[in-house]
Short mmCIF file of C-alpha atoms in Angstrom, two decimals:
data_model
loop_
_atom_site.label_atom_id
_atom_site.label_comp_id
_atom_site.label_asym_id
_atom_site.label_seq_id
_atom_site.Cartn_x
_atom_site.Cartn_y
_atom_site.Cartn_z
CA UNK A 16 -23.83 -9.47 -73.46
CA UNK A 17 -20.40 -10.50 -72.19
CA UNK A 18 -19.15 -10.79 -68.65
CA UNK A 19 -15.54 -10.84 -67.27
CA UNK A 20 -16.84 -11.76 -63.66
CA UNK A 21 -16.53 -15.44 -62.47
CA UNK A 22 -19.22 -17.68 -63.17
CA UNK A 23 -21.65 -18.88 -60.55
CA UNK A 24 -22.68 -22.31 -61.00
CA UNK A 25 -25.70 -22.48 -58.74
CA UNK A 26 -29.03 -20.97 -57.99
CA UNK A 27 -30.72 -18.53 -60.95
CA UNK A 28 -27.30 -17.90 -62.47
CA UNK A 29 -26.63 -21.05 -64.40
CA UNK A 30 -25.67 -19.28 -67.66
CA UNK A 31 -23.06 -16.80 -68.79
CA UNK A 32 -21.64 -15.35 -71.85
CA UNK A 33 -18.11 -14.07 -72.34
CA UNK A 34 -16.09 -12.89 -75.34
CA UNK A 35 -12.56 -14.34 -75.47
CA UNK A 36 -10.40 -11.89 -77.58
CA UNK A 37 -7.40 -14.50 -77.51
CA UNK A 38 -6.47 -18.10 -76.68
CA UNK A 39 -5.33 -16.97 -73.28
CA UNK A 40 -8.72 -15.55 -72.39
CA UNK A 41 -10.41 -18.84 -73.42
CA UNK A 42 -7.89 -20.67 -71.23
CA UNK A 43 -8.75 -18.16 -68.51
CA UNK A 44 -12.58 -18.76 -68.81
CA UNK A 45 -12.05 -22.39 -68.56
CA UNK A 46 -9.90 -22.03 -65.44
CA UNK A 47 -12.68 -19.68 -64.08
CA UNK A 48 -15.17 -22.47 -64.72
CA UNK A 49 -12.93 -25.37 -63.54
CA UNK A 50 -12.20 -23.77 -60.25
CA UNK A 51 -16.12 -24.18 -58.97
CA UNK A 52 -16.32 -27.90 -60.05
CA UNK A 53 -16.85 -30.39 -57.17
CA UNK A 54 -16.85 -33.75 -59.26
CA UNK A 55 -19.55 -35.58 -61.00
CA UNK A 56 -20.24 -32.71 -63.52
CA UNK A 57 -20.47 -33.44 -67.49
CA UNK A 58 -19.31 -30.90 -69.72
CA UNK A 59 -20.28 -30.79 -73.00
CA UNK A 60 -17.86 -28.79 -75.54
CA UNK A 61 -19.62 -27.57 -78.77
CA UNK A 62 -17.78 -25.70 -81.38
CA UNK A 63 -15.99 -25.83 -84.88
CA UNK A 64 -12.58 -27.00 -85.66
CA UNK A 65 -10.11 -24.80 -84.19
CA UNK A 66 -12.82 -22.91 -82.18
CA UNK A 67 -10.69 -23.57 -78.74
CA UNK A 68 -12.35 -26.52 -77.10
CA UNK A 69 -9.15 -27.92 -76.07
CA UNK A 70 -7.68 -24.40 -75.00
CA UNK A 71 -10.75 -24.30 -72.83
CA UNK A 72 -10.17 -27.80 -71.40
CA UNK A 73 -6.56 -26.76 -70.52
CA UNK A 74 -8.03 -24.01 -68.33
CA UNK A 75 -10.30 -26.28 -66.76
CA UNK A 76 -7.55 -28.77 -66.00
CA UNK A 77 -5.32 -26.15 -64.54
CA UNK A 78 -7.93 -25.28 -62.17
CA UNK A 79 -7.75 -28.98 -61.25
CA UNK A 80 -4.07 -28.98 -60.51
CA UNK A 81 -3.55 -30.81 -63.90
CA UNK A 82 -0.49 -29.88 -65.67
CA UNK A 83 -1.60 -28.25 -68.82
CA UNK A 84 1.12 -29.82 -70.88
CA UNK A 85 -0.59 -33.03 -69.96
CA UNK A 86 -3.78 -31.97 -71.70
CA UNK A 87 -4.15 -32.82 -75.47
CA UNK A 88 -6.96 -33.36 -77.86
CA UNK A 89 -7.94 -36.96 -77.62
CA UNK A 90 -9.01 -36.92 -81.39
CA UNK A 91 -7.16 -40.37 -81.99
CA UNK A 92 -7.38 -41.84 -78.58
CA UNK A 93 -11.00 -40.92 -78.15
CA UNK A 94 -10.56 -40.54 -74.44
CA UNK A 95 -7.68 -39.14 -72.04
CA UNK A 96 -7.71 -39.47 -68.36
CA UNK A 97 -5.96 -36.66 -66.21
CA UNK A 98 -5.42 -36.95 -62.48
CA UNK A 99 -5.57 -33.83 -60.36
CA UNK A 100 -7.59 -32.55 -57.54
CA UNK A 101 -10.39 -34.39 -59.35
CA UNK A 102 -9.98 -37.12 -62.03
CA UNK A 103 -10.98 -35.79 -65.40
CA UNK A 104 -12.01 -37.79 -68.67
CA UNK A 105 -11.55 -35.82 -71.77
CA UNK A 106 -13.55 -37.27 -74.82
CA UNK A 107 -13.34 -36.25 -78.37
CA UNK A 108 -16.35 -37.66 -80.40
CA UNK A 109 -15.39 -36.12 -83.70
CA UNK A 110 -14.25 -39.14 -85.54
CA UNK A 111 -17.36 -41.23 -84.55
CA UNK A 112 -20.60 -41.96 -86.23
CA UNK A 113 -23.67 -39.53 -84.73
CA UNK A 114 -26.04 -41.24 -82.31
CA UNK A 115 -25.83 -43.60 -79.29
CA UNK A 116 -23.08 -45.29 -80.93
CA UNK A 117 -20.79 -42.61 -80.13
CA UNK A 118 -21.24 -43.01 -76.53
CA UNK A 119 -21.07 -46.60 -76.48
CA UNK A 120 -17.44 -46.45 -78.57
CA UNK A 121 -15.94 -44.39 -75.79
CA UNK A 122 -17.70 -46.76 -72.98
CA UNK A 123 -19.66 -43.74 -71.43
CA UNK A 124 -21.32 -45.74 -68.95
CA UNK A 125 -18.23 -47.14 -67.44
CA UNK A 126 -16.95 -43.38 -67.28
CA UNK A 127 -20.23 -42.29 -65.65
CA UNK A 128 -19.95 -44.80 -62.97
CA UNK A 129 -17.01 -42.79 -61.43
CA UNK A 130 -19.23 -40.40 -59.76
CA UNK A 131 -16.53 -38.07 -58.48
CA UNK A 132 -15.03 -37.70 -61.96
CA UNK A 133 -15.60 -34.63 -64.38
CA UNK A 134 -16.21 -35.75 -68.00
CA UNK A 135 -15.36 -33.15 -70.87
CA UNK A 136 -16.79 -34.09 -74.19
CA UNK A 137 -15.63 -32.38 -77.35
CA UNK A 138 -18.07 -32.72 -80.22
CA UNK A 139 -20.77 -33.84 -77.87
CA UNK A 140 -23.36 -33.15 -80.18
CA UNK A 141 -22.60 -36.35 -81.84
CA UNK A 142 -24.22 -38.11 -79.04
CA UNK A 143 -27.69 -37.03 -80.09
CA UNK A 144 -30.08 -37.12 -77.05
CA UNK A 145 -28.14 -39.92 -75.27
CA UNK A 146 -29.35 -39.52 -71.57
CA UNK A 147 -26.80 -38.11 -68.97
CA UNK A 148 -27.33 -37.86 -65.25
CA UNK A 149 -27.01 -34.18 -63.96
CA UNK A 150 -25.36 -31.81 -63.40
CA UNK A 151 -24.61 -31.18 -67.25
CA UNK A 152 -23.15 -28.22 -68.52
CA UNK A 153 -22.98 -27.06 -72.04
CA UNK A 154 -20.08 -24.88 -73.37
CA UNK A 155 -20.62 -23.39 -76.67
CA UNK A 156 -17.53 -21.96 -78.40
CA UNK A 157 -18.36 -19.74 -81.52
CA UNK A 158 -15.76 -18.12 -83.89
CA UNK A 159 -12.46 -19.51 -85.55
CA UNK A 160 -9.23 -18.24 -86.83
CA UNK A 161 -8.04 -15.04 -85.58
CA UNK A 162 -11.78 -14.04 -84.60
CA UNK A 163 -12.82 -13.47 -81.13
CA UNK A 164 -14.80 -16.32 -79.58
CA UNK A 165 -18.16 -16.31 -78.11
CA UNK A 166 -18.34 -18.63 -75.09
CA UNK A 167 -21.67 -19.36 -73.78
CA UNK A 168 -22.12 -21.51 -70.64
CA UNK A 169 -25.32 -22.77 -69.62
CA UNK A 170 -26.72 -25.69 -67.35
CA UNK A 171 -28.97 -28.05 -69.30
CA UNK A 172 -31.79 -30.56 -68.41
CA UNK A 173 -31.42 -33.79 -70.41
#
């Protein structure tokens, strides 16, 4: 099932699935999602190399009045901070060992103390079952290369 309608982030509609046929559509779905953020959300981005995680993040940032040219993959810095309508912490755990150590390596507890910030974590599955406060959203992007991307977004209980 695919949807071109905006996400509803409350009530019973805590899940949506889209088919993005281009990087622009991935960006636009990120922007639709980002427009509804109020602060305090944690977004767990999962998908293979080149799936579009940073493109989706640029869309979220655009919705929060952050210049998209400022948004880059934090693969080497581990954490990037962007200021817009809300503060955004963009993390990339790809190079880190799996488990709680990945969360500690990026000082996740300190970032979580900024209750109004949005935290976007690429390769979030590397943290395992690290306890995170709600609200937590899982964004799974499936597909690579020239293939369309299936983007599944759902609120999760951790």
